Short mmCIF file of C-alpha atoms and ligand atoms in Angstrom, two decimals:
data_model
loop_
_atom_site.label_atom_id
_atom_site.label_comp_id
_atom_site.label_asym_id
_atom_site.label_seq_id
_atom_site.Cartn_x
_atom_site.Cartn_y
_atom_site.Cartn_z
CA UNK N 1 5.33 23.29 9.10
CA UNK N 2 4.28 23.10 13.04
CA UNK N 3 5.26 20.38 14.93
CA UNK N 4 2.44 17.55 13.84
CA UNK N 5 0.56 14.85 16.48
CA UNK N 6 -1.03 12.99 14.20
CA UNK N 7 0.34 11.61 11.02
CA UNK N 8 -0.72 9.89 7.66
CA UNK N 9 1.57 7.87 5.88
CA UNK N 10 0.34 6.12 2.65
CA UNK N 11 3.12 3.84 0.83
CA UNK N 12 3.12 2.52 -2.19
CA UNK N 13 5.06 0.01 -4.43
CA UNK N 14 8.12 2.30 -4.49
CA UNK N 15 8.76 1.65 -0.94
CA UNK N 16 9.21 -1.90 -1.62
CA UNK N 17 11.61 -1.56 -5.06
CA UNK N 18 14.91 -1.80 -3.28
CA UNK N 19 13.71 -5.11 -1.47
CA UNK N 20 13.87 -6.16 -5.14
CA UNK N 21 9.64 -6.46 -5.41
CA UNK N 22 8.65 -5.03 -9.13
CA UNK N 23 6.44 -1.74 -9.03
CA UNK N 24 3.72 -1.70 -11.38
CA UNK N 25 3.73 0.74 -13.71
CA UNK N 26 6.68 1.91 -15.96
CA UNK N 27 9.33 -0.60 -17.69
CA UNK N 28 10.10 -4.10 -16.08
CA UNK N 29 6.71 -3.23 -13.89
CA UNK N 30 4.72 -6.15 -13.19
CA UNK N 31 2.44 -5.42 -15.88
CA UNK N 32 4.39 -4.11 -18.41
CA UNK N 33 2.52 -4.57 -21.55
CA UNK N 34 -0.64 -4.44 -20.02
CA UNK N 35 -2.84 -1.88 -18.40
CA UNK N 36 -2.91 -2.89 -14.79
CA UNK N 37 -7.04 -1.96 -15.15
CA UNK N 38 -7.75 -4.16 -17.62
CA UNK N 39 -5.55 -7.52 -16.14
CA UNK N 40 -6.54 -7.00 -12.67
CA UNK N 41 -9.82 -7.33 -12.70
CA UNK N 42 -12.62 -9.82 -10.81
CA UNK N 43 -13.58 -10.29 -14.46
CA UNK N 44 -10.36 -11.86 -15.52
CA UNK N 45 -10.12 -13.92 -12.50
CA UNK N 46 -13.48 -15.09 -13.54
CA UNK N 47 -12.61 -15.74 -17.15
CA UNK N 48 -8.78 -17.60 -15.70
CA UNK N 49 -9.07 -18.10 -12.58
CA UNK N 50 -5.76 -20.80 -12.72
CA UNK N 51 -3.44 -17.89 -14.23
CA UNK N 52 -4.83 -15.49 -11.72
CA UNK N 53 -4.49 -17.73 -8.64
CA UNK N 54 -0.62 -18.94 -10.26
CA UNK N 55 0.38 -15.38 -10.93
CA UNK N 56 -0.70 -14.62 -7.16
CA UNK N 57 1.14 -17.54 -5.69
CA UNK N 58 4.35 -16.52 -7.85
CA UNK N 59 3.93 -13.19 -6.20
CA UNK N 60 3.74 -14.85 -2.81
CA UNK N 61 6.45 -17.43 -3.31
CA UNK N 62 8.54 -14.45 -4.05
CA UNK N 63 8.14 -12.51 -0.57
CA UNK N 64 10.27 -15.54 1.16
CA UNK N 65 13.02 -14.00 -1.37
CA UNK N 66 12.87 -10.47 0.35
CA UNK N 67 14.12 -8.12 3.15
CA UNK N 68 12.49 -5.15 4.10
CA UNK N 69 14.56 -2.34 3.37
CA UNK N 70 15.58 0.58 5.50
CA UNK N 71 12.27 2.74 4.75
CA UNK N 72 10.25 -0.18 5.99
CA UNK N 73 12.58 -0.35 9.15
CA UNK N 74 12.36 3.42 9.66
CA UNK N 75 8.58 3.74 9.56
CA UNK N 76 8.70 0.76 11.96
CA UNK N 77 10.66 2.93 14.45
CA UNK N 78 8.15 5.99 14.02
CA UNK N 79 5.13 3.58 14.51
CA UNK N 80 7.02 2.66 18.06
CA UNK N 81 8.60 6.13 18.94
CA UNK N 82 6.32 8.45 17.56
CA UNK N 83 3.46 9.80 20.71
CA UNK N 84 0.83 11.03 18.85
CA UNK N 85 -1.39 9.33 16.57
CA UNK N 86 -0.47 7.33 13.27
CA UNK N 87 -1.82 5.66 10.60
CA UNK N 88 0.06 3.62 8.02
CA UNK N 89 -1.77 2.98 5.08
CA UNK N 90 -0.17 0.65 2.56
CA UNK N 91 -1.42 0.07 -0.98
CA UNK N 92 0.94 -2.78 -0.77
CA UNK N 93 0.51 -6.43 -0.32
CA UNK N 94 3.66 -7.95 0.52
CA UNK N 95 4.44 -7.69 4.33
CA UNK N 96 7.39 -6.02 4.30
CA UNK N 97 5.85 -3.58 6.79
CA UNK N 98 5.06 -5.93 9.66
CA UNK N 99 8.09 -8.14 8.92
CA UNK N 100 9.97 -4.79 9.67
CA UNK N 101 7.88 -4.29 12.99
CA UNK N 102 5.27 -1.49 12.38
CA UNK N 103 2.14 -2.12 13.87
CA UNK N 104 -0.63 0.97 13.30
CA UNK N 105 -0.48 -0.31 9.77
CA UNK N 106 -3.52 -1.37 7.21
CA UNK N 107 -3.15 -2.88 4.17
CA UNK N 108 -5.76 -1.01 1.95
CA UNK N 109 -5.57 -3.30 -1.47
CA UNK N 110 -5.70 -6.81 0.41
CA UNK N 111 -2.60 -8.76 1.25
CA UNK N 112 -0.56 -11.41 -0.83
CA UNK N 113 -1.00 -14.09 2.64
CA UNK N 114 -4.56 -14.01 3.16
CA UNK N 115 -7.17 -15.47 1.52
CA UNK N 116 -10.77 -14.16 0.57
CA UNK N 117 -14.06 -16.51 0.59
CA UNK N 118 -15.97 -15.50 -2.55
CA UNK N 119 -19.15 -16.93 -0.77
CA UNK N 120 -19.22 -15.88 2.33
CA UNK N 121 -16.54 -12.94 2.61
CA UNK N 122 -14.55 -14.19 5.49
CA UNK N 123 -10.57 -13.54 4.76
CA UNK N 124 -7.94 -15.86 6.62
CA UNK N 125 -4.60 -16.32 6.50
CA UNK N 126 -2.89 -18.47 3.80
CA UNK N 127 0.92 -19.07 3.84
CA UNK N 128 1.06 -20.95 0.16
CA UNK N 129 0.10 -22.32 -3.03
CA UNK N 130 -3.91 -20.93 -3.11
CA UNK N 131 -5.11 -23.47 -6.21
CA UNK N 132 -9.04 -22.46 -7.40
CA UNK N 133 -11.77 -24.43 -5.58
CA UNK N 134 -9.51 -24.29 -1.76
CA UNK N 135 -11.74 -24.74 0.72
CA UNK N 136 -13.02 -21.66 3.04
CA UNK N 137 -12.37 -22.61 6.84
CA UNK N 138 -15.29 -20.46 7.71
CA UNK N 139 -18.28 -21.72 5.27
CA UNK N 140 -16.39 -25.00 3.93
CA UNK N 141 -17.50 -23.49 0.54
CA UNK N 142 -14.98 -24.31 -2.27
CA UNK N 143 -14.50 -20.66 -2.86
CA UNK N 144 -11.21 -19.11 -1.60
CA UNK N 145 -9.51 -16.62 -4.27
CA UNK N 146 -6.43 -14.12 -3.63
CA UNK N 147 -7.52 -11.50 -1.10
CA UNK N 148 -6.59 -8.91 -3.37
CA UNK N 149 -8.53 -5.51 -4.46
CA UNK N 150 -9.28 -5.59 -7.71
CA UNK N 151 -10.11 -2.13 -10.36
CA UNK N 152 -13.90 -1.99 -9.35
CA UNK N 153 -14.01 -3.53 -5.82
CA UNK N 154 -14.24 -1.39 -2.49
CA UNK N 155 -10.58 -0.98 -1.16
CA UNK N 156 -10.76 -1.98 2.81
CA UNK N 157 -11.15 0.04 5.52
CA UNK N 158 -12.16 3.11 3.98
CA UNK N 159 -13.86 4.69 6.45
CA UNK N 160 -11.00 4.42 9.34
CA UNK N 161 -8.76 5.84 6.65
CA UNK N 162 -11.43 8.74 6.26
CA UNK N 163 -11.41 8.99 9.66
CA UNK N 164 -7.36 9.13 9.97
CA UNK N 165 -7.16 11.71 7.26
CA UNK N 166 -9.63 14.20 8.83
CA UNK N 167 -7.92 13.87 11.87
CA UNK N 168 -4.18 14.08 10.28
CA UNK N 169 -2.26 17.52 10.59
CA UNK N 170 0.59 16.15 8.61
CA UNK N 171 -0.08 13.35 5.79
CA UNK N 172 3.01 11.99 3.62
CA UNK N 173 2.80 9.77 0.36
CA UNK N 174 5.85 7.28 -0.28
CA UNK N 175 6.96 6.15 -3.24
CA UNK N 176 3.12 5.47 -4.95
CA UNK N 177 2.58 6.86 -8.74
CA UNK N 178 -0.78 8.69 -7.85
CA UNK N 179 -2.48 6.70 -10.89
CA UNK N 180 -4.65 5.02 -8.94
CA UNK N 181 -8.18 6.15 -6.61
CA UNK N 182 -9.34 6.69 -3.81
CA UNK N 183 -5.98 6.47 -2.48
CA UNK N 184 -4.30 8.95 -5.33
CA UNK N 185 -6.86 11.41 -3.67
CA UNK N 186 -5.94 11.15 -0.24
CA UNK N 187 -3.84 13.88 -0.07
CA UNK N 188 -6.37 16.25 -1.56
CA UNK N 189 -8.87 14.96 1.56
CA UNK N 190 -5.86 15.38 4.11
CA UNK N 191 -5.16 19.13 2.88
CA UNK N 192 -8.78 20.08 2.89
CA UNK N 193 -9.11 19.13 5.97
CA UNK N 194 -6.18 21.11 7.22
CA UNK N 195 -3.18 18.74 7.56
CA UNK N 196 0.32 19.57 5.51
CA UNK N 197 1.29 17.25 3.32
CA UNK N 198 4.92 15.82 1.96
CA UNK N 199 5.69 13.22 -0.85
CA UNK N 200 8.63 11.33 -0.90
CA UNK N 201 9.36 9.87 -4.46
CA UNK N 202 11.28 8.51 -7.04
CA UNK N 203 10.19 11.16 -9.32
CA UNK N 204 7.18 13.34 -9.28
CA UNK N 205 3.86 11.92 -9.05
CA UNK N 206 0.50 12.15 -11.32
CA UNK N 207 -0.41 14.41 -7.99
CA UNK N 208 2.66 16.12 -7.68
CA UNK N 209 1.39 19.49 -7.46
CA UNK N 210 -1.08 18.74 -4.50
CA UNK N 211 1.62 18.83 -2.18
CA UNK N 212 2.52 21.20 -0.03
CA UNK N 213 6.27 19.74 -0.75
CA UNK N 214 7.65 16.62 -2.88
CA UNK N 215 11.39 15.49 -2.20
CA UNK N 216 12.96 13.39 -5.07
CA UNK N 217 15.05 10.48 -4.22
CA UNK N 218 15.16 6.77 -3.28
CA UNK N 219 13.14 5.79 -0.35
CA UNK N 220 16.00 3.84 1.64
CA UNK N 221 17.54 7.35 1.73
CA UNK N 222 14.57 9.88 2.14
CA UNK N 223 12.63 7.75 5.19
CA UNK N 224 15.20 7.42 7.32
CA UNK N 225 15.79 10.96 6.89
CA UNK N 226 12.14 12.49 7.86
CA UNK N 227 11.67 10.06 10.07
CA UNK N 228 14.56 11.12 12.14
CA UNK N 229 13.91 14.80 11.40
CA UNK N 230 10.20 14.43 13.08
CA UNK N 231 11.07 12.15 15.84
CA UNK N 232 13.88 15.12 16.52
CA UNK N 233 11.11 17.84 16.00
CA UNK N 234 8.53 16.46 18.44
C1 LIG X 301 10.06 4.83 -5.91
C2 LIG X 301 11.15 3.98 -5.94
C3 LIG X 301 12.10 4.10 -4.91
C4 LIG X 301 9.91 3.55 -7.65
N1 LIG X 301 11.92 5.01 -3.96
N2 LIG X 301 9.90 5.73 -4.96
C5 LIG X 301 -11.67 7.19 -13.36
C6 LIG X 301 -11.29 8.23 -12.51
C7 LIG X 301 -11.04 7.99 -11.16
C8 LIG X 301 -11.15 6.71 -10.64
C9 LIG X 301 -11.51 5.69 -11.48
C10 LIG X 301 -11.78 5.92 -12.82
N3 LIG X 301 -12.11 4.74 -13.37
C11 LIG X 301 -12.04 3.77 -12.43
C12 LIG X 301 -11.69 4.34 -11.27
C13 LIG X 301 -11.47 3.66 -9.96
C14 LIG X 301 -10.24 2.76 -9.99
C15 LIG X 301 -9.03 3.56 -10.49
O1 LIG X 301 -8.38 4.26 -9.74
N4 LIG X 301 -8.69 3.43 -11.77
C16 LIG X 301 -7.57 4.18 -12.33
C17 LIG X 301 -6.84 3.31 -13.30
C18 LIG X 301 -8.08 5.49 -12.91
N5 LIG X 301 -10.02 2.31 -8.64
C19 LIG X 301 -10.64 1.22 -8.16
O2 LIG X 301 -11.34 0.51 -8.86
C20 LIG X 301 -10.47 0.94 -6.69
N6 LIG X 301 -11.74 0.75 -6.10
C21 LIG X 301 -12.64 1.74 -6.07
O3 LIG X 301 -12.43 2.85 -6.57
O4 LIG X 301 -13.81 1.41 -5.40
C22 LIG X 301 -14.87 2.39 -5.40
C23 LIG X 301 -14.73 3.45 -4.34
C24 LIG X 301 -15.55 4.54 -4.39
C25 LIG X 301 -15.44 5.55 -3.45
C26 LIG X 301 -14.53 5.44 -2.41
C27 LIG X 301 -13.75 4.33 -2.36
C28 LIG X 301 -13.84 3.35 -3.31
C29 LIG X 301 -9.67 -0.33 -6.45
C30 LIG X 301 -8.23 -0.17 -6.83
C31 LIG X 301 -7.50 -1.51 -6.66
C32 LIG X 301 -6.01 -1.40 -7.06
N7 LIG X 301 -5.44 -2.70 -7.08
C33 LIG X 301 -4.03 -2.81 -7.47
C34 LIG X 301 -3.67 -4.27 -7.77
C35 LIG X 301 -3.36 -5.13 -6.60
C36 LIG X 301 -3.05 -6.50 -7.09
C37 LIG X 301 -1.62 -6.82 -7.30
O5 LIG X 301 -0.79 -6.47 -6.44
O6 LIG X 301 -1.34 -7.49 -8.29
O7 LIG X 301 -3.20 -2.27 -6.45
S1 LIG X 301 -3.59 -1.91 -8.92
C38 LIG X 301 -1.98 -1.53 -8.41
O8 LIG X 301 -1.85 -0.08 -8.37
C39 LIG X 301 -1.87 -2.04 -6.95
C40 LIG X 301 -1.23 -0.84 -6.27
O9 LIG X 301 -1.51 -0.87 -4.88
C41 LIG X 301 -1.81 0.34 -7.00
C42 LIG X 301 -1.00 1.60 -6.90
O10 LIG X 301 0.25 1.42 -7.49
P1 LIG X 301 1.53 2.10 -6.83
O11 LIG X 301 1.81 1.50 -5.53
O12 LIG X 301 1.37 3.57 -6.88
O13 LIG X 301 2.69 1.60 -7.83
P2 LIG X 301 3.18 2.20 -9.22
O14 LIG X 301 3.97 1.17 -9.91
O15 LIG X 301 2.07 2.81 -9.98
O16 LIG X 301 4.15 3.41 -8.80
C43 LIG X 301 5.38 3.18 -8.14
C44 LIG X 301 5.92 4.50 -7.65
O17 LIG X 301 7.08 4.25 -6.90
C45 LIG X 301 6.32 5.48 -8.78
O18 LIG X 301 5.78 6.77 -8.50
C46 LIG X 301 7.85 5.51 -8.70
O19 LIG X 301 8.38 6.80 -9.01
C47 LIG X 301 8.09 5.17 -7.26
N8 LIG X 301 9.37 4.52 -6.96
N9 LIG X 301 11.12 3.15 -7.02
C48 LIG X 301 10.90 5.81 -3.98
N10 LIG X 301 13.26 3.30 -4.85
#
């Protein structure tokens, strides 16, 4: 691999496992006797919308419980050493990345401490308990929900991440399952358009074999390690 400028990370709920956060998929995931596609839905927050909203401020109750881990902490130090460009995409929505310090960082699949008006789209940040019926600060309508992406709605900020990836000579997926679009076909966009690509994972991914490489191991151990290889590269 040449020495990259601009770089692609996309993480996913592995990278927060070690904080103690539940991944999704697989045994004690957070839906485990459920498919995540049929739960997490804007139909079943229509037909519950009190277990959604409680299961959501469960979820963000829990992040005062947490600590990002060292992979959080080392992509925070490439987002302020690296010179080039970067993008961190997280499918996450805890904020273990920004609690850890990065910065060039987008949450792709909404974020556990924001809310969403239903009426008039506006998203603002919202600390605790999010009951059905809150009130929007923007329109006043009684409309706020989790500002969450849901199977069926348009993950944000698509088309900087398009832009990102066409751009990227080197893109690297942590510790995501590759179950779940568009992001699972990110890397397919990043090596089409030229850049190498790298997963760093528990165990192989549904998209294994579109990487150029995969390296198998816990993400506290594996992030620190490439991102003091690259920073050393440079
Ligand atoms: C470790 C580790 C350690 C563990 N160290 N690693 C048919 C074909 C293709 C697509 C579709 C289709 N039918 C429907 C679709 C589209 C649909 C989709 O993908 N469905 C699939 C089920 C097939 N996608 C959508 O609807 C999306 N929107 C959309 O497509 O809009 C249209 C569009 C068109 C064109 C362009 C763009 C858009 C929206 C998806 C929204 C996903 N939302 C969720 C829920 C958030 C709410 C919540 O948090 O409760 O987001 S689902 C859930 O999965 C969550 C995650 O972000 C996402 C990915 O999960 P992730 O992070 O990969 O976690 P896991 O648990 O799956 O994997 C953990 C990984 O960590 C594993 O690999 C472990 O090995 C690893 N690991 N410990 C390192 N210590």
């Amino acid at each position: 691999m040449t020495t990259p400028r601009n770089i692609v990370v996309l993480t996913g709920a592995g990278l927060s496992a070690e904080s103690g956060l539940a991944t999704f998929r697989g045994p004690g995931g957070l839906w485990e006797g459920h498919r995540v596609e049929d739960v997490c839905t804007p139909e079943a927050l229509a037909a519950d919308p009190a277990l959604v909203h409680r299961f959501y401020d469960l979820r963000r109750a829990a992040l005062e419980t947490v600590e990002p881990n060292a992979a959080h902490q080392a992509l925070a130090r490439l987002d302020a050493e690296w010179p080039g460009e970067l993008l961190i995409v997280t499918q996450n929505v805890d904020d273990l990345h920004e609690r850890a310090g990065a910065r060039r960082l987008l949450h792709m699949h909404g974020e556990l401490r924001s809310a969403l008006c239903a009426a008039c789209g506006a998203r603002s940040p919202h600390g605790t308990e999010l009951p059905p019926g809150a009130v929007c600060p923007a329109c006043g309508a009684r409309a706020l929900r989790p500002d969450i992406v849901f199977f069926g709605e348009m993950p944000y900020e698509m088309d900087r991440i398009e832009a990102a990836l066409a751009e990227a000579d080197l893109f690297v997926s942590i510790g995501t399952s590759g179950a779940v679009y568009p992001a699972a076909g990110f890397v397919q966009m990043a090596a089409h358009f030229g850049a190498a690509t790298l997963e760093l994972n528990l165990e192989r991914s549904a998209g294994s074999h579109w990487f150029d490489e995969t390296r198998l191991g816990p993400a506290t151990r594996l992030v620190p390690e490439w991102v003091e290889a690259v920073l050393t590269q440079r």
